[in-house]
Structure formats: structure tokens, C-alpha cells
Amino acid sequence: MTVILAIESSCDETSVALIEDGHKILTNLVASQIKSHMRFGGVVPEVASRHHVEQISQLVNLALKEGKVNWKQIDAVAVTQGPGLVGALLVGVTAAKTLALIHNKPLIAVNHLAGHIYANQLQAPLQFPALALIVSGGHTELVYLENHLDFQVIGETQDDAVGEAYDKVGRILDLPYPAGKYLDQLAHQGQELYDVPRAMLHEDNLDFSFSGMKSAVMNLAHNAHQRGQSINQADLAASFQAAVVEILTSKVKTALEDHPNCQQFILAGGVAANSGLRAALTDLIQTNFSQIDLQIPPLSLCGDNAAMIGAVAYPMYLAKDFADLSINAIPSLDL
């Protein structure tokens, strides 16, 4: 039995988890900062860092208590090294280095994006080769995995990430922050009546572009306002979401056709909570790739959390892929 204490502090969630053998959650504590950032309409890095400092020690102690684990039973300390906000990452990295030093435990530096993929391992074993779609506030990537920790990025956004586009459209529609959940709910109340472009849909690659789609929604809203006309917000939300879902599912379909050996398709990241996307990808896999195992994380594991960091850390622990105490935060860390 291997128990890993994991820390996640890449953005606006402070989280500490205890994970057994890479798949069993002993405890997974998340302290959200949404209310603090809501009034600004987005994450303020300095505010996020201060909240991490306030929360991290309390969460570590509470995790040990709730998980009924002491330091003698912990085999390693894992932490998100990047990507993310540099100040926020530094809080977690410093805490993990300190704990590893004091308790003489191996230190494991984890990529946050790998964590989103491995969140699915907390509900079912990963099967290889696999294809993963990461959709979050900062990233949109298609990743092919030949085996554990073997990440090959085969497609990525050329500008805005899909979650970033959702937040920007949400501001145009005057929705609360973070806008993704509210825009998804609003989209189900409307119809696809507005013309939102499908950027890069027919290009011969697996890359994405969402900036132009956001701009198109902005222009629709502003032009209507200038003419004294009203925009049906539910219909505009439905039109935007339909365009996003079509692009994502189309690229996934092409990627799976290009990699017929895939055993599993994995949805990962905060936007994996979007009900429209979950339904569309489920239909795509069941209709066109029924031989492929579909893994979509539960809502509790879509957002940033330390359990997913502990899940990645387990195969790294088995491979003795340890970091030394000189590591630093890497805000632009790639897979």
C-alpha cells in the first residue's frame, strides 16, 4: 500500500488530498476562492496567493485527521509544479518541499494537466493507448497516451482556451463568475438561432481557435444594442455552446479516426463539467466508437483538486521519478 499526500494550488482552489495506490481517495479537501474573486469578474493572482497561504497548513492538518493517517504511513509528498499562476504555485511548492524535508519523504513534482487526465483513474483504471481531451480555463488540448505518463500533444488551441471563451462570453451576457456553469444552464433554455462561426472546423489539423467565436458573440450583442434591438440571451448562449461542442466533438472524432488503436477516450478539465459537451461526446463514442471505453470524471473531480495530483504521482512514485528540494514553480509548464 502506497499513500501519497498531494497538494494543488495552481489557481484559485487550495486542495490537499491523501491517495492510496493511485486510485483510492482517503480524503480530498478543496477550499474554494470563488466568492473572493467573483466581485472582480476573474481570478486576481495576488488575492489567490494570499488565500493559499491562509489555507494550506490548515488543510494539511485536516487531511491527516480526516484520512486517519500519520506521517509514518505517508510514502511521498506530491505537488503541482505548473502550469498555473506563479504566486499560487509557489505556495504549494514551498509547502510540499517543507513537508518533504521535515518528514524525510520523497518529493514528486506533478504537471497540473496530467492531473486532469488522471482524475479519471480515481474512478476506473486508465487503458492504453488512450486519447484525452483537456478542456479548462487555461487549456484546450488533445493528448495521445501510449502508456502511463507518455503524453503526446496532437492538437491545441491557437488562442483562447475554451473555458476562457466561456468566461468572456459570460461577461458579455452579464452572467456571474465563473460563467461556465451559468452559460451551460442558460443554453438549455434557448435555441441555436444566431450564427456563431466554427473556427478551424474544416482545417486539416487537430488544433482549435475560440477567440473569433467570442468576438462574434460580442459583435452580435453590441450591434443589436446599437440598433436598439434586444438579444435573446438564452438563444445566444445556445448558439455559442452549440458551436463550441461541434468543434470539440469534430476534432475528437478525427483524432480517434487517426488513432484506431485507442482503447479509451478521456474527458478532462473544468469544462468537462459542461452538460452539453458530456452528452455530445457520450453520443459520439457510443454511436461511432462503441469499442472504446469512455471515461468522463464525476463533477467533483472536474475542477482543480489534489486527488488528481496524487493519482498522477503514484506511477511517478513507482518509477522513482522524484524531485529534489531545489525545484521551483513553472507557470508555463508543458506536458
Coordinates of C-alpha atoms in Angstrom, one line a residue:
M1 CA 0.0 0.0 0.0
T2 CA 1.3 3.4 -1.0
V3 CA -0.1 6.6 0.5
I4 CA 0.7 10.0 -1.1
L5 CA -0.1 13.4 0.3
A6 CA -0.9 15.7 -2.6
I7 CA -1.1 19.5 -2.8
E8 CA -2.8 21.5 -5.5
S9 CA -2.6 25.4 -5.6
S10 CA -2.2 26.3 -9.3
C11 CA -5.0 28.9 -9.4
D12 CA -7.9 29.7 -7.1
E13 CA -8.5 26.4 -5.3
T14 CA -6.4 25.3 -2.4
S15 CA -6.5 21.5 -2.1
V16 CA -4.9 18.7 -0.1
A17 CA -5.6 15.0 -0.6
L18 CA -4.4 11.6 0.6
I19 CA -4.4 9.0 -2.2
E20 CA -3.8 5.3 -1.7
D21 CA -2.3 3.3 -4.6
G22 CA -3.1 6.0 -7.1
H23 CA -6.9 5.4 -7.2
K24 CA -8.4 5.3 -3.7
I25 CA -9.3 8.7 -2.2
L26 CA -8.8 8.7 1.6
T27 CA -9.6 12.4 1.7
N28 CA -9.8 15.2 -0.8
L29 CA -10.2 18.7 0.7
V30 CA -10.8 21.7 -1.5
A31 CA -11.0 25.3 -0.3
S32 CA -12.7 27.4 -3.0
Q33 CA -11.9 31.1 -3.5
I34 CA -14.8 31.8 -5.9
K35 CA -16.6 34.3 -3.7
S36 CA -13.4 36.3 -3.2
H37 CA -12.8 36.6 -7.0
M38 CA -16.4 36.9 -8.1
R39 CA -16.6 40.7 -7.5
F40 CA -13.6 41.2 -9.8
G41 CA -15.1 39.0 -12.6
G42 CA -12.0 36.8 -12.7
V43 CA -9.1 35.5 -10.6
V44 CA -6.8 38.1 -9.1
P45 CA -3.4 36.4 -8.7
E46 CA -2.3 38.3 -5.6
V47 CA -5.6 37.6 -3.8
A48 CA -5.3 33.9 -4.8
S49 CA -1.8 33.6 -3.4
R50 CA -2.8 35.1 -0.1
H51 CA -5.7 32.8 0.3
H52 CA -3.4 29.8 -0.4
V53 CA -1.1 31.0 2.4
E54 CA -4.0 31.2 4.8
Q55 CA -5.4 27.8 3.9
I56 CA -2.6 25.4 3.2
S57 CA -1.4 24.5 6.7
Q58 CA -5.0 24.0 8.0
L59 CA -5.8 21.8 5.1
V60 CA -2.8 19.6 5.5
N61 CA -3.6 19.0 9.2
L62 CA -7.3 18.4 8.5
A63 CA -6.4 16.0 5.7
L64 CA -4.3 13.9 8.1
K65 CA -7.1 13.9 10.6
E66 CA -9.9 13.0 8.2
G67 CA -7.8 10.4 6.4
K68 CA -6.8 8.9 9.7
V69 CA -3.2 8.8 8.5
N70 CA 0.0 9.8 10.3
W71 CA 3.3 10.8 8.7
K72 CA 4.8 7.4 9.3
Q73 CA 2.2 6.0 6.9
I74 CA 2.8 8.5 4.2
D75 CA 5.2 7.4 1.5
A76 CA 5.7 10.6 -0.5
V77 CA 4.6 14.2 -0.9
A78 CA 3.3 15.4 -4.4
V79 CA 2.6 18.9 -5.6
T80 CA 1.6 20.8 -8.7
Q81 CA 4.7 22.4 -10.2
G82 CA 2.8 24.0 -13.1
P83 CA 1.2 25.3 -15.2
G84 CA -0.7 28.0 -13.3
L85 CA -0.3 31.3 -11.5
V86 CA 3.3 31.6 -10.4
G87 CA 2.5 33.1 -6.9
A88 CA -0.2 30.5 -6.3
L89 CA 2.0 27.6 -7.4
L90 CA 4.9 28.9 -5.2
V91 CA 2.7 28.5 -2.1
G92 CA 2.0 24.8 -2.8
V93 CA 5.6 24.0 -3.9
T94 CA 7.1 25.7 -0.8
A95 CA 4.7 23.8 1.5
A96 CA 5.4 20.5 -0.2
K97 CA 9.2 21.0 -0.1
T98 CA 9.0 21.9 3.6
L99 CA 6.9 18.9 4.5
A100 CA 9.1 16.5 2.5
L101 CA 12.2 17.9 4.2
I102 CA 10.8 17.8 7.7
H103 CA 9.4 14.3 7.4
N104 CA 12.1 12.9 5.1
K105 CA 9.7 11.9 2.3
P106 CA 10.3 11.8 -1.4
L107 CA 9.0 14.8 -3.3
I108 CA 7.1 14.4 -6.6
A109 CA 6.6 17.3 -8.9
V110 CA 3.4 16.9 -11.0
N111 CA 2.1 18.6 -14.1
H112 CA -1.4 20.1 -13.5
L113 CA -2.7 19.0 -16.9
A114 CA -1.6 15.4 -16.3
G115 CA -3.6 15.6 -13.1
H116 CA -6.8 16.4 -15.0
I117 CA -6.3 13.4 -17.2
Y118 CA -5.5 11.1 -14.2
A119 CA -8.6 12.3 -12.3
N120 CA -10.3 9.6 -14.3
Q121 CA -8.1 7.0 -12.7
L122 CA -9.8 7.7 -9.4
Q123 CA -13.0 6.1 -10.9
A124 CA -11.6 3.4 -13.3
P125 CA -8.1 2.2 -14.5
L126 CA -6.6 4.0 -17.4
Q127 CA -6.4 1.9 -20.5
F128 CA -3.7 2.4 -23.2
P129 CA -3.4 3.6 -25.8
A130 CA -5.7 6.4 -24.9
L131 CA -6.9 9.8 -26.2
A132 CA -7.6 12.6 -23.8
L133 CA -9.4 15.9 -24.4
I134 CA -8.3 18.5 -21.8
V135 CA -10.8 21.5 -21.6
S136 CA -10.3 24.1 -19.0
G137 CA -10.0 27.8 -18.3
G138 CA -6.4 28.0 -19.5
H139 CA -6.0 25.0 -21.8
T140 CA -7.6 23.1 -24.7
E141 CA -5.5 20.1 -25.8
L142 CA -5.9 16.7 -27.4
V143 CA -3.4 14.3 -25.9
Y144 CA -2.4 10.8 -27.1
L145 CA -1.1 8.5 -24.4
E146 CA 0.8 5.3 -25.5
N147 CA 1.3 4.4 -21.8
H148 CA 1.4 5.9 -18.3
L149 CA 3.0 9.4 -18.3
D150 CA 3.7 9.2 -22.1
F151 CA 1.9 12.4 -23.2
Q152 CA 1.9 13.5 -26.9
V153 CA 0.0 16.7 -27.6
I154 CA -1.5 16.2 -31.0
G155 CA -3.8 19.3 -31.0
E156 CA -4.1 22.5 -29.0
T157 CA -5.7 25.9 -29.0
Q158 CA -4.1 28.7 -31.0
D159 CA -5.5 31.5 -28.9
D160 CA -8.2 31.4 -26.1
A161 CA -8.9 28.2 -24.2
V162 CA -12.5 27.0 -24.3
G163 CA -13.0 27.9 -20.6
E164 CA -11.6 31.3 -21.2
A165 CA -14.0 31.9 -24.1
Y166 CA -16.9 30.8 -21.8
D167 CA -15.9 33.3 -19.2
K168 CA -15.6 36.1 -21.7
V169 CA -19.0 35.3 -23.3
G170 CA -20.4 35.1 -19.8
R171 CA -19.3 38.6 -19.2
I172 CA -21.0 39.8 -22.4
L173 CA -24.2 38.2 -21.2
D174 CA -23.7 39.6 -17.7
L175 CA -23.5 36.2 -16.1
P176 CA -21.9 35.6 -12.7
Y177 CA -18.3 34.5 -12.5
P178 CA -17.2 31.8 -13.2
A179 CA -19.6 31.8 -16.1
G180 CA -19.3 28.3 -17.5
K181 CA -21.9 26.7 -15.3
Y182 CA -24.4 29.6 -15.8
L183 CA -23.9 29.7 -19.5
D184 CA -24.4 26.0 -19.8
Q185 CA -27.7 26.3 -17.9
L186 CA -28.8 29.2 -20.0
A187 CA -28.0 27.4 -23.2
H188 CA -30.5 24.7 -22.3
Q189 CA -33.2 27.3 -22.2
G190 CA -32.6 28.6 -25.7
Q191 CA -32.4 27.6 -29.3
E192 CA -29.5 27.8 -31.8
L193 CA -30.8 30.8 -33.7
Y194 CA -27.6 33.0 -34.0
D195 CA -24.8 32.5 -36.4
V196 CA -21.6 31.7 -34.4
P197 CA -18.6 30.7 -36.6
R198 CA -16.9 27.3 -36.2
A199 CA -13.3 28.3 -36.3
M200 CA -10.8 25.8 -37.8
L201 CA -13.5 23.2 -38.1
H202 CA -12.5 22.1 -41.6
E203 CA -8.8 22.6 -41.4
D204 CA -6.5 19.6 -41.8
N205 CA -5.3 19.6 -38.3
L206 CA -6.4 18.9 -34.7
D207 CA -5.9 22.5 -33.4
F208 CA -8.6 24.8 -32.0
S209 CA -9.4 28.5 -32.0
F210 CA -12.1 30.2 -29.8
S211 CA -11.1 33.8 -29.8
G212 CA -13.1 34.6 -33.0
M213 CA -16.1 32.9 -31.7
K214 CA -16.0 35.0 -28.6
S215 CA -15.6 38.1 -30.8
A216 CA -18.6 37.1 -32.9
V217 CA -20.8 36.9 -29.9
M218 CA -19.6 40.3 -28.7
N219 CA -20.3 41.8 -32.1
L220 CA -23.8 40.3 -32.2
A221 CA -24.6 41.7 -28.8
H222 CA -23.1 45.2 -29.5
N223 CA -24.6 45.6 -32.9
A224 CA -28.1 44.7 -31.6
H225 CA -27.6 47.3 -28.8
Q226 CA -26.6 50.0 -31.2
R227 CA -29.7 49.3 -33.3
G228 CA -31.9 49.5 -30.2
Q229 CA -32.7 45.8 -30.5
S230 CA -32.7 43.2 -27.8
I231 CA -30.7 40.0 -27.8
N232 CA -32.3 36.7 -26.6
Q233 CA -29.6 35.7 -24.1
A234 CA -30.7 32.1 -23.9
D235 CA -30.7 31.7 -27.7
L236 CA -27.2 33.4 -27.9
A237 CA -25.9 31.1 -25.2
A238 CA -27.4 28.1 -27.0
S239 CA -25.8 29.2 -30.3
F240 CA -22.4 29.7 -28.7
Q241 CA -22.4 26.4 -26.9
A242 CA -23.6 24.5 -30.0
A243 CA -20.6 25.9 -31.9
V244 CA -18.1 25.0 -29.2
V245 CA -19.5 21.5 -28.8
E246 CA -19.5 20.9 -32.5
I247 CA -15.8 21.9 -32.8
L248 CA -14.7 19.8 -29.9
T249 CA -16.6 16.7 -30.9
S250 CA -15.5 17.0 -34.5
K251 CA -11.8 17.2 -33.6
V252 CA -12.2 14.3 -31.2
K253 CA -13.8 12.2 -34.0
T254 CA -11.0 13.0 -36.3
A255 CA -8.4 12.2 -33.7
L256 CA -9.9 8.8 -32.9
E257 CA -10.1 8.0 -36.6
D258 CA -6.4 8.9 -36.9
H259 CA -5.6 6.6 -33.9
P260 CA -7.7 3.5 -34.4
N261 CA -5.7 1.6 -31.8
C262 CA -7.1 3.7 -28.9
Q263 CA -8.7 1.7 -26.1
Q264 CA -10.0 4.6 -24.1
F265 CA -11.3 8.2 -24.5
I266 CA -10.8 10.5 -21.6
L267 CA -12.5 13.9 -21.0
A268 CA -10.6 16.1 -18.5
G269 CA -10.6 19.6 -17.0
G270 CA -13.0 22.1 -15.6
V271 CA -15.1 22.3 -18.8
A272 CA -15.7 18.6 -18.6
A273 CA -18.5 19.6 -16.2
N274 CA -20.4 21.1 -19.1
S275 CA -23.5 19.0 -19.6
G276 CA -23.8 19.8 -23.4
L277 CA -20.3 18.6 -24.0
R278 CA -20.6 15.5 -21.8
A279 CA -23.8 14.5 -23.7
A280 CA -22.3 15.1 -27.2
L281 CA -19.1 13.2 -26.5
T282 CA -21.1 10.3 -25.0
D283 CA -23.3 10.1 -28.1
L284 CA -20.2 10.3 -30.4
I285 CA -18.4 7.5 -28.7
Q286 CA -21.5 5.2 -28.4
T287 CA -22.5 5.9 -32.0
N288 CA -19.2 5.8 -33.8
F289 CA -16.6 4.2 -31.4
S290 CA -18.5 1.7 -29.3
Q291 CA -15.4 -0.4 -28.8
I292 CA -13.7 2.4 -27.0
D293 CA -14.0 2.8 -23.2
L294 CA -15.4 6.3 -22.4
Q295 CA -14.2 8.0 -19.2
I296 CA -15.8 11.3 -18.0
P297 CA -14.9 12.4 -14.5
P298 CA -17.6 13.0 -11.9
L299 CA -18.4 16.7 -11.3
S300 CA -16.4 16.6 -8.1
L301 CA -13.2 15.8 -10.0
C302 CA -13.6 18.1 -13.0
G303 CA -12.3 21.2 -11.2
D304 CA -8.9 21.6 -9.7
N305 CA -8.3 19.2 -6.8
A306 CA -5.3 17.5 -5.1
A307 CA -6.7 14.0 -5.6
M308 CA -5.9 14.1 -9.3
I309 CA -2.3 15.2 -8.4
G310 CA -2.0 12.2 -6.1
A311 CA -3.3 9.9 -8.9
V312 CA -0.5 11.1 -11.3
A313 CA 2.1 10.9 -8.5
Y314 CA 1.5 7.2 -8.0
P315 CA 3.1 5.9 -11.3
M316 CA 5.8 8.5 -10.8
Y317 CA 6.5 7.1 -7.4
L318 CA 6.7 3.6 -8.8
A319 CA 9.2 4.8 -11.4
K320 CA 11.1 6.7 -8.6
D321 CA 10.6 9.9 -10.6
F322 CA 11.4 12.1 -7.6
A323 CA 12.3 15.9 -7.5
D324 CA 14.9 17.5 -5.3
L325 CA 14.3 20.4 -2.9
S326 CA 15.7 22.9 -5.4
I327 CA 12.6 22.7 -7.6
N328 CA 10.7 25.9 -8.4
A329 CA 7.2 26.7 -9.7
I330 CA 7.0 26.6 -13.5
P331 CA 3.9 28.7 -14.5
S332 CA 4.1 27.7 -18.3
L333 CA 5.0 24.0 -17.8
D334 CA 4.1 21.9 -20.8
L335 CA 3.0 18.3 -20.8

